[in-house]
CSV table of C-alpha atoms in Angstrom, one decimal:
chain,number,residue,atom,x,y,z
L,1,UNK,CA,18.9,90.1,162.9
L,2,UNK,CA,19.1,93.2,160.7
L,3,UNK,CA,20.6,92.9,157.1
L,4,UNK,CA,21.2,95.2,154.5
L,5,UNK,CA,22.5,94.2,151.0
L,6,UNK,CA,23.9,96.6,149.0
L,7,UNK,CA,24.5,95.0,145.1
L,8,UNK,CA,27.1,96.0,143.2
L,9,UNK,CA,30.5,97.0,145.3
L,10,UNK,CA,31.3,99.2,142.4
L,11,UNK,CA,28.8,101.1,140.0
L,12,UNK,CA,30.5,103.4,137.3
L,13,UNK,CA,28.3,106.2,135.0
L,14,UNK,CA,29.4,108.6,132.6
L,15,UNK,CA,29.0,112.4,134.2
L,16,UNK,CA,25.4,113.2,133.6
L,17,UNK,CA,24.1,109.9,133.2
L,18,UNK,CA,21.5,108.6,135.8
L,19,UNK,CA,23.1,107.1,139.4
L,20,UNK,CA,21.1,104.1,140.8
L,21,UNK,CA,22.4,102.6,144.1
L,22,UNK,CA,20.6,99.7,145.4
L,23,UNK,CA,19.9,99.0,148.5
L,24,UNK,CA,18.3,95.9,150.2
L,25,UNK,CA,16.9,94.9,153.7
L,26,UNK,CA,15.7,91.9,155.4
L,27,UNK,CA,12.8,92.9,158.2
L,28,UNK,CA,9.2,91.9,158.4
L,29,UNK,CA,8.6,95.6,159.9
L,30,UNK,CA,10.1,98.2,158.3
L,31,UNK,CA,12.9,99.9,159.9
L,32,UNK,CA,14.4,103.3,159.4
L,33,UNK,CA,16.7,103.4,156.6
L,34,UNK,CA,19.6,105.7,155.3
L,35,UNK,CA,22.1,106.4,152.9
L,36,UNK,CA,25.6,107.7,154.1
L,37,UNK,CA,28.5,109.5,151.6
L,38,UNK,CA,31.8,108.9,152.1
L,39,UNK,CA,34.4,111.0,150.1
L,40,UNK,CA,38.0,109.7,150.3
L,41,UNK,CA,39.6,110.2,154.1
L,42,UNK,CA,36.7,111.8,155.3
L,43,UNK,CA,33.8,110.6,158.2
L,44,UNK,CA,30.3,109.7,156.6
L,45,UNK,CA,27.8,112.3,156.0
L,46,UNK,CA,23.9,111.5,156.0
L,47,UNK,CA,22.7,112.2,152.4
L,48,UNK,CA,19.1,111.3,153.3
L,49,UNK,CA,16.9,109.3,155.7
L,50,UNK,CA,13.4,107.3,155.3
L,51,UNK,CA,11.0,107.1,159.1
L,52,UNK,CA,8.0,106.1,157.4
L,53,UNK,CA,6.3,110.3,157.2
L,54,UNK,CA,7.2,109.3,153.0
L,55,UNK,CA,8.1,107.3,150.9
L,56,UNK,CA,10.5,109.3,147.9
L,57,UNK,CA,12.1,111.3,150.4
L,58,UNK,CA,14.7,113.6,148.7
L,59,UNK,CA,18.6,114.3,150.7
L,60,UNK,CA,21.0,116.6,150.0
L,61,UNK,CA,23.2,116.9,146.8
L,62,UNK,CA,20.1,116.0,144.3
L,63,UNK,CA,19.8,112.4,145.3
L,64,UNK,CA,16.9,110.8,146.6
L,65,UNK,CA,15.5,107.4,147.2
L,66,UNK,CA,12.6,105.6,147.5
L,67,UNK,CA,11.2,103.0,149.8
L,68,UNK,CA,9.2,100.4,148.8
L,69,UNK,CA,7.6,97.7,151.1
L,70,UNK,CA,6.4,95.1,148.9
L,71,UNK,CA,9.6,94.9,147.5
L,72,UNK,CA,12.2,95.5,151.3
L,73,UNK,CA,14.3,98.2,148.9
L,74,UNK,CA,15.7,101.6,149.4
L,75,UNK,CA,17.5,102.4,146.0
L,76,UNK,CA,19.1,105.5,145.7
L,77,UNK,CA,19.3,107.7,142.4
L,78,UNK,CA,20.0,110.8,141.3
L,79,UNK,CA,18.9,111.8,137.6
L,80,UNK,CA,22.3,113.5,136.6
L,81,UNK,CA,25.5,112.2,137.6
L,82,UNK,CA,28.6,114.9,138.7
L,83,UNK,CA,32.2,114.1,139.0
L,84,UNK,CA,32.1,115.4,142.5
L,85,UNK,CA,29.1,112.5,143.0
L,86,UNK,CA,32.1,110.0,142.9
L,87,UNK,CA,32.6,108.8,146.8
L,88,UNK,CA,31.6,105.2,148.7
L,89,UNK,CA,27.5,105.4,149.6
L,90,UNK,CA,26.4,103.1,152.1
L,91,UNK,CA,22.7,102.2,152.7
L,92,UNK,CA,22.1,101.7,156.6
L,93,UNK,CA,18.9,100.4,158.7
L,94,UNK,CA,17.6,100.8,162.3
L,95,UNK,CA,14.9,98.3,163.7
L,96,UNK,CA,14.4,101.7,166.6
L,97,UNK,CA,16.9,100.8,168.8
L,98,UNK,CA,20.3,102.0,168.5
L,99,UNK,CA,21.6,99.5,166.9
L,100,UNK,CA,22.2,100.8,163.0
L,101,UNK,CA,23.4,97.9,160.9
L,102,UNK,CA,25.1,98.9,157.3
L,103,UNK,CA,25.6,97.1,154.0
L,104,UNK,CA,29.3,96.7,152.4
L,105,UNK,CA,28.9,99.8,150.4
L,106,UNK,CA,28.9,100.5,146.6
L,107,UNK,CA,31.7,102.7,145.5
L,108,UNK,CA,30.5,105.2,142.6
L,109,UNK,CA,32.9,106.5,140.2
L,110,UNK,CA,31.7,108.9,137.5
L,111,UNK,CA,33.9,109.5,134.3
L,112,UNK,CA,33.8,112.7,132.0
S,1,UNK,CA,29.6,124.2,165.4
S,2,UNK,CA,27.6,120.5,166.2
S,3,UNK,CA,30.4,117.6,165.5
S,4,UNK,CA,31.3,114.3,166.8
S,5,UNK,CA,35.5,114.7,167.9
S,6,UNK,CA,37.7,111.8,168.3
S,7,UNK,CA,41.1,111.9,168.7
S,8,UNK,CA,43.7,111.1,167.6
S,9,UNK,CA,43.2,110.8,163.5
S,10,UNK,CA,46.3,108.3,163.7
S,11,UNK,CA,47.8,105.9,165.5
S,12,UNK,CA,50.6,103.4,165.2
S,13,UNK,CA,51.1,101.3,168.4
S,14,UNK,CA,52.4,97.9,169.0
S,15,UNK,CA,50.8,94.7,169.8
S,16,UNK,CA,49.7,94.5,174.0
S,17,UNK,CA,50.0,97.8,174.7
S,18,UNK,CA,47.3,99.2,176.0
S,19,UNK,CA,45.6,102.7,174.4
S,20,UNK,CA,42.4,104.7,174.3
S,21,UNK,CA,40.9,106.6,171.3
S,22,UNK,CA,38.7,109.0,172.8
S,23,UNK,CA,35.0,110.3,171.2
S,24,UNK,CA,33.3,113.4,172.6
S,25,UNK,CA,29.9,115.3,171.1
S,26,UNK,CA,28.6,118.8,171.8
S,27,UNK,CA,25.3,118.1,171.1
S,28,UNK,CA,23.3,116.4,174.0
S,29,UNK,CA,22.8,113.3,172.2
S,30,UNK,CA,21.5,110.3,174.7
S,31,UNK,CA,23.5,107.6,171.7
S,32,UNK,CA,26.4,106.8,170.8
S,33,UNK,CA,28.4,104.1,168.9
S,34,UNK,CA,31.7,103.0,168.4
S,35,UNK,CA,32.0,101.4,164.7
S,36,UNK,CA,35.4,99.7,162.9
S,37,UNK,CA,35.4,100.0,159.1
S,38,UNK,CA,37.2,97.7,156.9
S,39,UNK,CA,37.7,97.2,153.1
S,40,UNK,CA,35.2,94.9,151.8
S,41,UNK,CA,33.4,94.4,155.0
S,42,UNK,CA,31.4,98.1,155.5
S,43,UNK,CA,30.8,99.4,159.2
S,44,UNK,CA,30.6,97.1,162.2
S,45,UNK,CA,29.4,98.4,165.1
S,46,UNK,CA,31.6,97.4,168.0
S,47,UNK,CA,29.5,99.3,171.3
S,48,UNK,CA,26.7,101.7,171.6
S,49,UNK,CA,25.2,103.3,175.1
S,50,UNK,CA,21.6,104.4,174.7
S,51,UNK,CA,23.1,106.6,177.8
S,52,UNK,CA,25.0,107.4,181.3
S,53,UNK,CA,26.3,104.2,182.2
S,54,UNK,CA,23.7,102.0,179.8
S,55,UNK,CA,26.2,100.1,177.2
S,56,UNK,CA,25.9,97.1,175.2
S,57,UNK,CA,27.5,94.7,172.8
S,58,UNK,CA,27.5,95.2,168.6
S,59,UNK,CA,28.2,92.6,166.4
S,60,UNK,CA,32.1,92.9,166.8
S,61,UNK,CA,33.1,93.6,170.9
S,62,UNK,CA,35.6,91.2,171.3
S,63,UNK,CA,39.1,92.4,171.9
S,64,UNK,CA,37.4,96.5,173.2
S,65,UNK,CA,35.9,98.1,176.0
S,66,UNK,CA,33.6,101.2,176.7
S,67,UNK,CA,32.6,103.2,179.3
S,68,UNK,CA,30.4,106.3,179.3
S,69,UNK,CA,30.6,108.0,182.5
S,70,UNK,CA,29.7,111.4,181.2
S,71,UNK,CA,26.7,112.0,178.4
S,72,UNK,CA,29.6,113.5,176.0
S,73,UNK,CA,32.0,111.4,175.9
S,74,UNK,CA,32.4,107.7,174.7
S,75,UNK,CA,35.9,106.3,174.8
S,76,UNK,CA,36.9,103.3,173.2
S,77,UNK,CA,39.8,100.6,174.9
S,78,UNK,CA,41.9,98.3,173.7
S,79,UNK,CA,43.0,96.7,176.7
S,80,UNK,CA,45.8,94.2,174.7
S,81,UNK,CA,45.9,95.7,170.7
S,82,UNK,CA,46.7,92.8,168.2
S,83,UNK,CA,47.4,93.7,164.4
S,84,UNK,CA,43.5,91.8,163.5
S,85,UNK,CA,42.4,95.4,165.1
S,86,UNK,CA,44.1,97.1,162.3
S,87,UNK,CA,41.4,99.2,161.2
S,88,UNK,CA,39.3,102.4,160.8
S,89,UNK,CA,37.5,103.9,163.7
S,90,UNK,CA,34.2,105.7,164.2
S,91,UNK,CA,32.4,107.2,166.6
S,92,UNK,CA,28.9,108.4,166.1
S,93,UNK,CA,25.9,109.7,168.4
S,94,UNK,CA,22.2,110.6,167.7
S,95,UNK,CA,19.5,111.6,169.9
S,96,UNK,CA,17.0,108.6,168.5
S,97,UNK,CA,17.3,105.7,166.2
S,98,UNK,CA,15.1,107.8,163.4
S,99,UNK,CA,17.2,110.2,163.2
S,100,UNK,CA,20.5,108.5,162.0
S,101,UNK,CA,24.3,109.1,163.6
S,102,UNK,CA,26.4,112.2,163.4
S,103,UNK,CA,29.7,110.6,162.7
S,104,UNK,CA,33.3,111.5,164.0
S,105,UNK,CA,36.1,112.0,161.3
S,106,UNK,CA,37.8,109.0,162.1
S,107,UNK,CA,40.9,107.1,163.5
S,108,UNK,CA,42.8,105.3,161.7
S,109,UNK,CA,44.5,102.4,163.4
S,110,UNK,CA,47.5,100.2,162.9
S,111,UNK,CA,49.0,97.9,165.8
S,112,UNK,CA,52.2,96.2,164.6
């Protein structure tokens, strides 16, 4: 079965400072992965999404993530961290069916 | 305006009694997915339906119930609520696994 590992539950950066999320997955074929936002009391909105066309795909908001096969990860970053940036992100992966299995999340807080 | 609608957004109920949260989309999509979110654990999915009357089992279906009688709707039953479904509910659809789920706003859930 699908797994995704997301390490770190909480990752805090100064406002400006680089964001890194990582992201893990365990499949000998690569699957479809995403990253999800969360902002407090709200649904989760799809930041970005990887289905093999690339592999640095860029989302919305200035964040992007690469995937990298040798290596099963899907980090996410974003070269300038904004207070608004601070939410729960969850990486996600789909083998193609519709099954779409998430990590724990890693919640980002950003500090002036 | 393309969304994912549950209802309600809150719920308190009390342990046995039978209740329905209900998910609808406006945008065609042949998937959908009923997920529970709790702290520490990320999103479970509970059901999915790849379409009209074609359901099947997450990782977490014990205890709820799904039909899908109709392409835009997707409710989700608790035939006998106890408080270990205390949680936060999602519904979510997509029109293929590479494109990731639109996701509902949420209902939160507490049976006492």
């Amino acid at each position: 079965a699908q797994s995704v590992t997301q390490l770190g539950s909480h990752v805090s950066v100064s406002e400006g400072a680089l964001v890194l999320l990582r992201c893990n997955y365990s499949s000998s074929v690569p699957p479809y992965l995403f990253w999800y936002v969360q902002y407090p009391n709200q649904g989760l909105q799809l930041l970005l999404k990887y289905t093999s066309a690339a592999t640095l795909v860029k989302g919305i908001n200035g964040f992007e993530a690469e995937f990298k096969k040798s290596e099963t990860s899907f980090h996410l970053t974003k070269p300038s961290a904004h207070m608004s940036d601070a939410a729960e992100y969850f990486c996600a992966a789909s083998p193609g069916y519709s099954t779409l299995t998430f990590g724990k999340g890693t919640m980002l807080l950003v500090s002036p | 305006e393309a969304q994912v609608t549950q209802n309600p957004r809150y719920l308190i109920t009390v342990t046995g009694k039978k209740l329905t949260v209900t998910c609808s989309q406006n945008m065609n999509h042949e998937y959908m997915s009923w997920y529970r979110q709790d702290p520490g654990l990320g999103l479970r999915q509970i059901y999915y339906s790849m379409n009209v009357e074609v359901t099947d089992k997450g990782d977490v279906p014990e205890g709820y119930k799904v039909s899908r009688k109709e392409k835009r709707n997707f409710p989700l039953i608790l035939e006998s609520p106890s408080p270990n479904q205390t949680s936060l509910y999602f519904c979510a659809s997509s029109q293929g696994p590479q494109d990731g789920y639109t996701f509902g706003s949420g209902t939160r859930l507490t049976v006492v």
